Coordinates of C-alpha atoms in Angstrom, one line a residue:
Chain A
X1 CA -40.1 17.2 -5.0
X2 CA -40.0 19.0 -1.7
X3 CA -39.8 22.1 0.5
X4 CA -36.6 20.9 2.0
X5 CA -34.3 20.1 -1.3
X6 CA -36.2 23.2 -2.8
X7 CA -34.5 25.6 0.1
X8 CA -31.2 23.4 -0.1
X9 CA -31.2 24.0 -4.1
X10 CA -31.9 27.9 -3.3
X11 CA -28.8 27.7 -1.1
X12 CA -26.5 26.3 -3.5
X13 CA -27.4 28.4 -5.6
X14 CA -27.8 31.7 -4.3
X15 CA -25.5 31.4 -0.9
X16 CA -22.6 28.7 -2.0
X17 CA -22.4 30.9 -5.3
X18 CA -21.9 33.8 -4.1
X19 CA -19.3 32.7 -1.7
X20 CA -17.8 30.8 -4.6
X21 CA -17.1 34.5 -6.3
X22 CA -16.1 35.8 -2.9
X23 CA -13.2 33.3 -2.8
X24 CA -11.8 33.5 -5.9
X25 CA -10.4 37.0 -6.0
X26 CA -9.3 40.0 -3.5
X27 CA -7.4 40.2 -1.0
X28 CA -6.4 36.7 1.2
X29 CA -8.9 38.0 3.7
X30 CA -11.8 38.0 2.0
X31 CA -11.0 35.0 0.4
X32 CA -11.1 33.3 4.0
X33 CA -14.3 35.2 5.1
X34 CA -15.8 34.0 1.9
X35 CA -14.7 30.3 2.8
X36 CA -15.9 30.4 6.1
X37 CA -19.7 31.6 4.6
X38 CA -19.4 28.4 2.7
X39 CA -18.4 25.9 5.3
X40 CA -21.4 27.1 7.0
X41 CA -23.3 27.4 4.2
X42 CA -22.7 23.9 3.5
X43 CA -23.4 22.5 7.0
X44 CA -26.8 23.6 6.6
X45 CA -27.4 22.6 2.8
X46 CA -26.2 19.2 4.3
X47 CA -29.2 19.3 7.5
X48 CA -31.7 20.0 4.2
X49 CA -30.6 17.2 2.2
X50 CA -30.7 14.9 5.1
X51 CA -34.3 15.8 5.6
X52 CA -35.4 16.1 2.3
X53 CA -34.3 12.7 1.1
X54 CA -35.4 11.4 4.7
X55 CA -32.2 10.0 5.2
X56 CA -31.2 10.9 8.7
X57 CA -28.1 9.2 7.9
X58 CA -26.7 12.4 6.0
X59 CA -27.2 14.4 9.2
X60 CA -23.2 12.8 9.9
X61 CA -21.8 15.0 7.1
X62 CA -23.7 18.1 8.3
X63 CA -21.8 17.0 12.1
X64 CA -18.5 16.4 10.1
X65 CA -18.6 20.0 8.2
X66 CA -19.7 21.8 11.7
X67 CA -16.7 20.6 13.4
X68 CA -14.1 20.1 10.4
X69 CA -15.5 23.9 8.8
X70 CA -13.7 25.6 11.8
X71 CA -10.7 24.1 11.5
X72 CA -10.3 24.1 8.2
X73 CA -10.6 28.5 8.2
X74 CA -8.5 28.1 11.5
X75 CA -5.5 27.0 9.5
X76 CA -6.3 30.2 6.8
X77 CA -5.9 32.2 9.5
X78 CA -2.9 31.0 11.3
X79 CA -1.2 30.3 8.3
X80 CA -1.8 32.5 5.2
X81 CA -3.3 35.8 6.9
X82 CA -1.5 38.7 8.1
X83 CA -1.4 41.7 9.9
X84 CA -2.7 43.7 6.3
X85 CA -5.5 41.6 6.3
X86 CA -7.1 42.4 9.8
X87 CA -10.8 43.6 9.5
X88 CA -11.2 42.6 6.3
X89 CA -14.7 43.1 4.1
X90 CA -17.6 41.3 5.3
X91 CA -16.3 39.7 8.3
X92 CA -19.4 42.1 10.3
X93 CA -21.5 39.8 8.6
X94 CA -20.6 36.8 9.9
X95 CA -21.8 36.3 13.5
X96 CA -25.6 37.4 12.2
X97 CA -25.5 35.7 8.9
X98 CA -24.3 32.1 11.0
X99 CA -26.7 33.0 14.1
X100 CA -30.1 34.0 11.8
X101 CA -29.0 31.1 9.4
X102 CA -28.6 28.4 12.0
X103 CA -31.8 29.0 13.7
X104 CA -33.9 29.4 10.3
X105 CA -32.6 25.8 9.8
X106 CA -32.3 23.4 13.0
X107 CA -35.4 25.2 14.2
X108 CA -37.6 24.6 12.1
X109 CA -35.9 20.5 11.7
X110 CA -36.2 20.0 15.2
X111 CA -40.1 20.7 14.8
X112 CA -40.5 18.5 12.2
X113 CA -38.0 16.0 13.5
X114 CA -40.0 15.8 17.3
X115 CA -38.0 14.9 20.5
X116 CA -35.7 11.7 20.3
X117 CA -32.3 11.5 19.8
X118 CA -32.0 13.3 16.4
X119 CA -33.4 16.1 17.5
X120 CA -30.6 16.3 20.4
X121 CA -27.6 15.7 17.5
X122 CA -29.4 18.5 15.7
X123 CA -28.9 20.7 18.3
X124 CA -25.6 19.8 18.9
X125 CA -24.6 20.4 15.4
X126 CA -26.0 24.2 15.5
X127 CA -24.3 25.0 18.9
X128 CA -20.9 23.7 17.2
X129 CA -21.9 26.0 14.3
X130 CA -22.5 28.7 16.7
X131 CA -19.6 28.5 18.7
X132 CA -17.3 28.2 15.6
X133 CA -19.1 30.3 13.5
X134 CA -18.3 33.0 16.7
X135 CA -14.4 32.0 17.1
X136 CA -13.8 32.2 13.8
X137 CA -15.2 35.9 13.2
X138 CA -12.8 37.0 15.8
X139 CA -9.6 34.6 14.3
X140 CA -10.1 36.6 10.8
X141 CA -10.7 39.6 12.0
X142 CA -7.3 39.9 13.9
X143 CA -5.9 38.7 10.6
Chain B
X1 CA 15.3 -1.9 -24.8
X2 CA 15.2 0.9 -27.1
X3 CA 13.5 4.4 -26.8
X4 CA 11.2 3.7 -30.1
X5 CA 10.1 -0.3 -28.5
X6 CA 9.3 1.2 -25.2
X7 CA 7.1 4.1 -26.7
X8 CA 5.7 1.1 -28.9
X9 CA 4.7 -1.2 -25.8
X10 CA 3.4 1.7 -24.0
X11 CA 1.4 2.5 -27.0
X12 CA 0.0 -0.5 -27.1
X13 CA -0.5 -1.0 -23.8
X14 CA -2.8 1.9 -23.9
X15 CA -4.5 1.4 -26.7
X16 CA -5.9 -1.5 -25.3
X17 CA -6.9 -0.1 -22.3
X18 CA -8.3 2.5 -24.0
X19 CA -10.7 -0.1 -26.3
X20 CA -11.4 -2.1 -23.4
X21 CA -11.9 1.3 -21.5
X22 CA -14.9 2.0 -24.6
X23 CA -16.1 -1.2 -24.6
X24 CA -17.1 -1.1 -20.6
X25 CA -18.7 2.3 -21.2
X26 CA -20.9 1.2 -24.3
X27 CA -22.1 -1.4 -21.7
X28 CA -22.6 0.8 -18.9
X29 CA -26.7 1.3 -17.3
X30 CA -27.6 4.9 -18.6
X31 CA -26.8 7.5 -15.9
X32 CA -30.1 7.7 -13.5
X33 CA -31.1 4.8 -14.9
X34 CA -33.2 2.1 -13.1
X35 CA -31.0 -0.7 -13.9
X36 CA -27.7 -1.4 -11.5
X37 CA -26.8 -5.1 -11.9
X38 CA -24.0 -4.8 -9.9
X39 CA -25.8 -2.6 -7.1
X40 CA -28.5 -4.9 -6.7
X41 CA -25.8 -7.8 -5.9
X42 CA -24.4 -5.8 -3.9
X43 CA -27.2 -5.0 -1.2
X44 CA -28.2 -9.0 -1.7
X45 CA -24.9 -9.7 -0.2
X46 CA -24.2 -6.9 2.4
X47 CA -28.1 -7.8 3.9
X48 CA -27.3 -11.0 3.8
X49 CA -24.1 -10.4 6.2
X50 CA -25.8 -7.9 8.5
X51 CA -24.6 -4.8 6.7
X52 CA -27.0 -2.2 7.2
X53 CA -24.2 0.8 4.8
X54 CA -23.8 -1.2 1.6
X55 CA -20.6 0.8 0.7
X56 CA -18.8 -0.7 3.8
X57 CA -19.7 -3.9 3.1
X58 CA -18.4 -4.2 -0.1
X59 CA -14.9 -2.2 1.2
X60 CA -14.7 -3.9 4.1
X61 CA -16.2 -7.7 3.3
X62 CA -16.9 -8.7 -0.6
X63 CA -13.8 -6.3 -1.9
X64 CA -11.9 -6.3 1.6
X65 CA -8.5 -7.3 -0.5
X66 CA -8.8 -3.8 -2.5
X67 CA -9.0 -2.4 0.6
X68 CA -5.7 -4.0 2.1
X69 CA -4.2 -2.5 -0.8
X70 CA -5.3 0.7 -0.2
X71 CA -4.7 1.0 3.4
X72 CA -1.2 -0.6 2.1
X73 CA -1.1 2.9 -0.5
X74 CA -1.4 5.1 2.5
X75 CA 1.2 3.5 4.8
X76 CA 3.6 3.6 1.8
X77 CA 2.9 6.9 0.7
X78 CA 3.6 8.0 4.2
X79 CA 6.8 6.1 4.8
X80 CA 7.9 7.4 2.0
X81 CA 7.1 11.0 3.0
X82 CA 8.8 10.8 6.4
X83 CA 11.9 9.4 4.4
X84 CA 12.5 12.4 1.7
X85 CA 11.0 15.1 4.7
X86 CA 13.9 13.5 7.9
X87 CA 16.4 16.2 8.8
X88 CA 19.3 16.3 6.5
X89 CA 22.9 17.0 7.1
X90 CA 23.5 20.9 7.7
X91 CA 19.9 21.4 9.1
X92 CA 19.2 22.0 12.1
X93 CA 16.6 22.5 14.4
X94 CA 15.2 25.6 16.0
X95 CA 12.2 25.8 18.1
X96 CA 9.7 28.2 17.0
X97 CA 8.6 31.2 18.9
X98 CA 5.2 30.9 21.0
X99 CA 1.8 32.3 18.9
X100 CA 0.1 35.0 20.9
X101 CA -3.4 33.5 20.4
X102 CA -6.6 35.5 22.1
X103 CA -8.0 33.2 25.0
X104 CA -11.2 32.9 23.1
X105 CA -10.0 30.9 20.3
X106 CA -8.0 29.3 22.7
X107 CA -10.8 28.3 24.6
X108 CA -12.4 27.3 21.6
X109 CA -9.6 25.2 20.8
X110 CA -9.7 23.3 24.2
X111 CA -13.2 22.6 23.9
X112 CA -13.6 21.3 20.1
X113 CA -10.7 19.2 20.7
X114 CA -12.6 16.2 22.6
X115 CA -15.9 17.2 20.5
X116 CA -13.9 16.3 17.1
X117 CA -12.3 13.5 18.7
X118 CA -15.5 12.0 19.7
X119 CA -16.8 12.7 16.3
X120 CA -14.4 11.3 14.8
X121 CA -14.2 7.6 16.5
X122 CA -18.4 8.1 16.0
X123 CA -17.7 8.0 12.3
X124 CA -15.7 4.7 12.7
X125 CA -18.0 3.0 14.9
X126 CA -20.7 3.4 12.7
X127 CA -19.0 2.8 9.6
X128 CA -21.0 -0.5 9.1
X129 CA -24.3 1.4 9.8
X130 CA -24.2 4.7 8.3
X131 CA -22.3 6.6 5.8
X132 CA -18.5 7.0 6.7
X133 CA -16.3 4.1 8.2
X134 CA -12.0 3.9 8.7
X135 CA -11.0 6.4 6.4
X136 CA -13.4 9.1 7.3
X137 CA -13.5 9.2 10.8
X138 CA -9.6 8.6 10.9
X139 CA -9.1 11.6 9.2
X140 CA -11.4 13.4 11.9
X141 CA -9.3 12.0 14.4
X142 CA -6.2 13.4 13.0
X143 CA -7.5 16.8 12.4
X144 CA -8.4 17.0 15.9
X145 CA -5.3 17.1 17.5
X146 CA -4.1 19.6 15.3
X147 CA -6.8 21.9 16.6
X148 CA -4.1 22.5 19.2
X149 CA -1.5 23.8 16.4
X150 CA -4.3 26.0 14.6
X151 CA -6.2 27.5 17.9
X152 CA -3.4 27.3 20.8
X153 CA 0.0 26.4 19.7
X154 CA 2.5 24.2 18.3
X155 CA 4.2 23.0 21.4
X156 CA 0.6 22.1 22.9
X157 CA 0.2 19.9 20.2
X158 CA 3.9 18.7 20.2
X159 CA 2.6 17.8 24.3
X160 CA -0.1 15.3 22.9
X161 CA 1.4 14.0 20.1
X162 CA 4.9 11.5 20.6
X163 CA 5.1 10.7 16.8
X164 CA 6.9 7.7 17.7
X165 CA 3.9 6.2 19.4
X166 CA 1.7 7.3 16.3
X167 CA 4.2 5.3 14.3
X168 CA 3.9 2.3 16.3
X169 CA 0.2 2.8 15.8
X170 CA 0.3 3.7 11.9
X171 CA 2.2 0.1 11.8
X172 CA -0.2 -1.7 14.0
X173 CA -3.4 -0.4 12.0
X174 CA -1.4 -2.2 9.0
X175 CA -0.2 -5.8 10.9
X176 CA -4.1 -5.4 12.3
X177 CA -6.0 -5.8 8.8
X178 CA -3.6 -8.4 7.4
X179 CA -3.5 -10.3 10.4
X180 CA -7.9 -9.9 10.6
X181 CA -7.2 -11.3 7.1
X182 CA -5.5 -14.5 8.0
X183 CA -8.0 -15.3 10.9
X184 CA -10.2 -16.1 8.1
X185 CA -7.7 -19.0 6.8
X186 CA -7.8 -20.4 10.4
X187 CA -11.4 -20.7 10.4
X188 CA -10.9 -22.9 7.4
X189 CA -12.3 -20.0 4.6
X190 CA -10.4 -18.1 2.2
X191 CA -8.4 -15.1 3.1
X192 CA -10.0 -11.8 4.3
X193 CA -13.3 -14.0 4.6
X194 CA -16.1 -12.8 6.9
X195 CA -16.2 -15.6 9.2
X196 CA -17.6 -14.3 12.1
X197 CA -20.9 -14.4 13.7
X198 CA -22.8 -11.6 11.5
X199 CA -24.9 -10.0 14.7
X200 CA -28.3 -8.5 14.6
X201 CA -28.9 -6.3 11.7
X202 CA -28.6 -2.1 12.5
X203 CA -26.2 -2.3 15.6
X204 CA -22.8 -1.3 16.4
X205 CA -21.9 -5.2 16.6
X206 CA -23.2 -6.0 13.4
X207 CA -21.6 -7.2 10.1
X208 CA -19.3 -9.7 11.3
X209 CA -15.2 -8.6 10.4
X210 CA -16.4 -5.4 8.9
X211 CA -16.5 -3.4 12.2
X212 CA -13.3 -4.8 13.0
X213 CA -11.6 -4.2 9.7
X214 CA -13.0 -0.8 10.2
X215 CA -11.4 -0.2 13.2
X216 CA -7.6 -0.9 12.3
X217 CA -8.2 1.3 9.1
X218 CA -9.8 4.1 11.6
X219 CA -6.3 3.7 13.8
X220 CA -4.0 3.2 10.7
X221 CA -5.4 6.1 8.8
X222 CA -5.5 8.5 12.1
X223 CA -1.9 7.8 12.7
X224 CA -0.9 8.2 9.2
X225 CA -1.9 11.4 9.1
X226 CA -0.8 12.2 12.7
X227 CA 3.2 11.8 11.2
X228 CA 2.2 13.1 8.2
X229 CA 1.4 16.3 9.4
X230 CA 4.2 16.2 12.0
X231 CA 7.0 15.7 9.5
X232 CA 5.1 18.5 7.3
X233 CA 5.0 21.1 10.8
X234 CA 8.7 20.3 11.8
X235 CA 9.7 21.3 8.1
X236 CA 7.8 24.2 7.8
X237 CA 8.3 25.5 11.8
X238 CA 11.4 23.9 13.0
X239 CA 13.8 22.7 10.8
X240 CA 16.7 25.6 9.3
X241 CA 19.6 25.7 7.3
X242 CA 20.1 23.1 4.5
X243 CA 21.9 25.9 1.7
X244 CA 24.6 23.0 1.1
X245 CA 22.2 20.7 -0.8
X246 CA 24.1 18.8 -4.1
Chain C
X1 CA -35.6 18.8 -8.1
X2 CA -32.8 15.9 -8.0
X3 CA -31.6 17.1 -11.6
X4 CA -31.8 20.8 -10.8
X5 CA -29.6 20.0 -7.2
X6 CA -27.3 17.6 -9.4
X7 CA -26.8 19.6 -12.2
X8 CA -26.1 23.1 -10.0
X9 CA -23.7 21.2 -7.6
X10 CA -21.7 20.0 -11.3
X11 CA -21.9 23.6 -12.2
X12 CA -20.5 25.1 -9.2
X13 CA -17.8 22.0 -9.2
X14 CA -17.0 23.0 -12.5
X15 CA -16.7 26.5 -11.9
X16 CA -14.8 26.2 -9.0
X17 CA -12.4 24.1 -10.6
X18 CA -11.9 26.9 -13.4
X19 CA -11.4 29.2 -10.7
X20 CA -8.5 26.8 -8.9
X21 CA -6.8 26.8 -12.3
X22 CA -6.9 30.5 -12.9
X23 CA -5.7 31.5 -9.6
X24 CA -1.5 31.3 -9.7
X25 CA -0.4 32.1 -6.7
X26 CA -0.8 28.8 -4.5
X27 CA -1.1 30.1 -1.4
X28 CA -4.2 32.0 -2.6
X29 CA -5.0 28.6 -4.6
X30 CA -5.6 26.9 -1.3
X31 CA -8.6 28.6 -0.6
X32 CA -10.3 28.2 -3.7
X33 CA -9.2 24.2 -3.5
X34 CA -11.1 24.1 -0.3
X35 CA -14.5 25.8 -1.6
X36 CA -14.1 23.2 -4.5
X37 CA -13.8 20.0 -2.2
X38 CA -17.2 21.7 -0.3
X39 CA -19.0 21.4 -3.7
X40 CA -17.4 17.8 -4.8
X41 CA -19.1 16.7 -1.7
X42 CA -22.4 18.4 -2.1
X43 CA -21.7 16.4 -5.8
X44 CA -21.2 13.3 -3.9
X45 CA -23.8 13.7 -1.5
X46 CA -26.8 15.0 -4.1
X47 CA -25.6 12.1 -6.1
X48 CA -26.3 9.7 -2.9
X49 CA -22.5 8.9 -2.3
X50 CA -22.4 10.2 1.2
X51 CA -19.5 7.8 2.0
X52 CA -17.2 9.5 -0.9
X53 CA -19.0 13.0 0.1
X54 CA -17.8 12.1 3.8
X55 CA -14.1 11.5 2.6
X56 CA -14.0 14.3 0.7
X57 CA -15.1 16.2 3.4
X58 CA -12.5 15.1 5.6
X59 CA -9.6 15.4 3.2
X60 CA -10.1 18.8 2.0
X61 CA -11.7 21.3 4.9
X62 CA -8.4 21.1 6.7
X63 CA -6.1 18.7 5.9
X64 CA -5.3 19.2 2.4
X65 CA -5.0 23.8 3.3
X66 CA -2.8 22.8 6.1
X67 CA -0.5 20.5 3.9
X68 CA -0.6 23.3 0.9
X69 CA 0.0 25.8 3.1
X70 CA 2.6 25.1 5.3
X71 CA 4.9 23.3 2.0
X72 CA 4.7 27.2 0.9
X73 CA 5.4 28.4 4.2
X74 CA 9.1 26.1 3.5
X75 CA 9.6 27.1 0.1
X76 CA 9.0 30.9 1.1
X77 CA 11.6 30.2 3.9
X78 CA 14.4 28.1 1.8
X79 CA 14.0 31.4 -0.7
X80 CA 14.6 33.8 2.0
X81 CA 17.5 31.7 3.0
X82 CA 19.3 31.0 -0.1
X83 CA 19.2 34.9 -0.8
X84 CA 20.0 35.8 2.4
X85 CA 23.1 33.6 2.0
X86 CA 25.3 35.8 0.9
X87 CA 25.3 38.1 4.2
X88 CA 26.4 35.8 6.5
X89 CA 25.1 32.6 8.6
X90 CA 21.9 33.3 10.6
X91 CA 20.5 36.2 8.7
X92 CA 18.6 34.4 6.4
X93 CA 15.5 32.7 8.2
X94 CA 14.3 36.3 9.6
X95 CA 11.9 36.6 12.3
X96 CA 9.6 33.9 11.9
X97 CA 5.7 35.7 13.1
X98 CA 4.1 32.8 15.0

């Protein structure tokens, strides 16, 4: 029992969830805005686990996710998105939702984790979420 | 062999199965139990060989034959794919017109290309020290390149990718693990055998074969899906025509 | 706290699974396959699998959309061919947008 896998269960929960019903029905591009909340989502349910079972291990999938979440809403919208589906709902929310949830989470780890190496892959890992959570508004957004 | 004998043997057949199937599940350790027979061999045996991630030592050394077959699944499964997807009489070929893509995500694209890369052969070197291994961070590799088709274009990523030399590597990942294999029957042990020097317990060297192993699944399963994907793109871009089918 | 992580990520696998049934169309379909390979892996993961979570990860963020997709992006365009057959060579495939 722990802060960290208590926040990572309040994620699942309450941000995965959502994004769950936000995928499953609408319009394609809402869909994909919903997918891309979870990718992100995900990475940073991942960075909890890995703390909270102090298993720095784990932190690997939360690296995976941040490069491989991108790519994966990438191919949405190349592939199934099209000029209907520019600006579709929610998309606004991205860039704050990824930029406020990023720092609530590898801030706070990088305190707790204390200069080294992890801290450094930490901070690599919310830079690539960052920089794809950025690219990937804009991608939707022009459908 | 009739209809009503096949339908008998195959009832049978899975009848058993399905008894024995019962059997092994009366038997099994209740779920979140603290009693794992087979996990506790398990870790003996991959500590005793240097194996700091359990689950690549038993892929990679004490169950390594599963895995040739496995790895021998995938390079079927994709020879077979490249067969039934090849360009058939009547089709032909028509190159696609260039995406307009915003120089952001082009940018983007550029720049997480090496990243992924990186993180992906990271995932195969450390297969025999933390979770991942061949499979994983082959996979990674492959999705990297086609970065390129999702975030610039389809002929940049036609520019890095000569399927034939992926082939020749999809093939060589294959000869690499059965030929690791039978280094084990020169050293005088049994096939697939970990018979080399196991290293210092937690680094990259560690484990004996295992990183090795690793590394020609990483390069079989990166290049699998390389021509994978490229037969699936030319089908879905390139390739026209093909109304005269029988 | 692990049963209440295991038994949400099962319940979110399991309703995400319901959901990829439900949904026909499969272009729509990929999308929803995709959220469900993010919760096998949390399933994996909570279940201290990482290696499984890890190939799960990898298969289905991108690799397994691109496939789905771009087998119906074919279909869609053998369709449009064989109906634009009767009109004459060429003006089947129409203009393809990227």
């Amino acid at each position: 029992m722990n802060v960290w896998l208590g926040a990572a269960a309040l994620l699942l929960a309450a941000g995965l969830g959502p994004a769950l019903w936000g995928a499953v029905r609408g319009a394609p591009g809402r869909r994909v805005v919903a997918q891309n909340f979870a990718t992100l989502l995900l990475c940073l349910l991942f960075l909890l686990l890995a703390q909270g079972y102090g298993r720095p291990a784990y932190v690997d999938l939360a690296l995976v996710v941040s490069v491989l979440g991108p790519a994966g809403t990438l191919v949405f919208a190349r592939l199934l998105l099209g000029e209907e589906d520019r600006d579709p709902p929610g998309v606004r929310w991205l860039t704050p939702v990824v930029v406020t949830g990023t720092a609530a989470t590898v801030l706070p780890l990088c305190v707790v984790t204390g200069p080294g190496r992890a801290t450094v892959k930490l901070l690599v890992i919310g830079v690539l979420l960052l920089a794809g959570g950025v690219v990937t508004t804009r991608a939707v957004r022009r459908g | 062999m009739s209809r009503r004998l096949r339908l008998g043997v195959l009832a049978a057949g899975l009848l058993a199965t399905a008894a024995l199937l019962a059997a092994a599940f009366l038997e099994l350790p209740a779920f979140g139990g603290a009693r794992h027979p087979y996990g506790d061999r398990a870790v003996e045996a991959s500590l005793a060989r240097h194996t700091a991630n359990t689950v690549s030592a038993v892929n990679f050394d004490q169950r390594a034959f599963d895995t040739l077959g496995e790895e021998t699944i995938l390079f079927s499964a994709v020879l077979g794919t490249v067969v039934l997807l090849r360009q058939t009489r009547g089709e032909h070929r028509e190159a696609p017109e260039p995406a307009s893509v915003p120089p952001a995500l082009r940018r983007y694209g550029l720049a997480a290309l090496p990243v992924t890369l990186l993180t992906g052969l990271y995932v195969i070197a450390h297969g025999q020290l933390s979770p991942g291994g061949g499979f994983q961070g082959g996979v990674v590799v492959a999705t990297a390149f086609h970065l390129l088709y999702v975030a610039v274009d389809y002929r940049a990523l036609e520019r890095v990718r000569p399927v034939g030399l992926y082939e020749i590597g999809d093939a060589a990942g294959e000869a690499a693990y059965v030929l690791l294999g039978a280094g084990g029957l020169l050293a005088g042990a049994a096939y697939l055998a970990n018979v080399l020097p196991y290293g210092t317990f937690g680094t990259l060297a560690s484990g004996g074969t295992v990183p090795l192993l690793n590394a020609a699944v990483g390069l079989e399963v990166s290049s699998a899906v390389v021509v994978l994907l490229a037969h699936f793109l030319r089908q879905a871009l390139e390739i026209e025509g093909g109304g005269e089918r029988e | 706290m692990d049963d209440v992580l295991v038994t949400a990520s099962l319940l979110f696998v399991a309703a995400a699974a319901t959901a990829a049934v439900f949904n026909r169309d499969p272009a729509r379909q990929a999308v929803v396959l995709s959220l469900l390979g993010l919760g096998l892996a949390v399933a994996f993961t909570v279940l201290q699998a990482p290696d499984v979570g890890l190939s799960q990860l990898g298969v289905g963020s991108a690799l397994t959309p691109l496939m789905i997709l771009l087998t119906v992006r074919k279909v869609r365009k053998v369709r449009r061919t064989e109906k634009g057959a009767g009109s004459g060579p060429g003006s089947g495939g129409g203009k393809r947008r990227r």
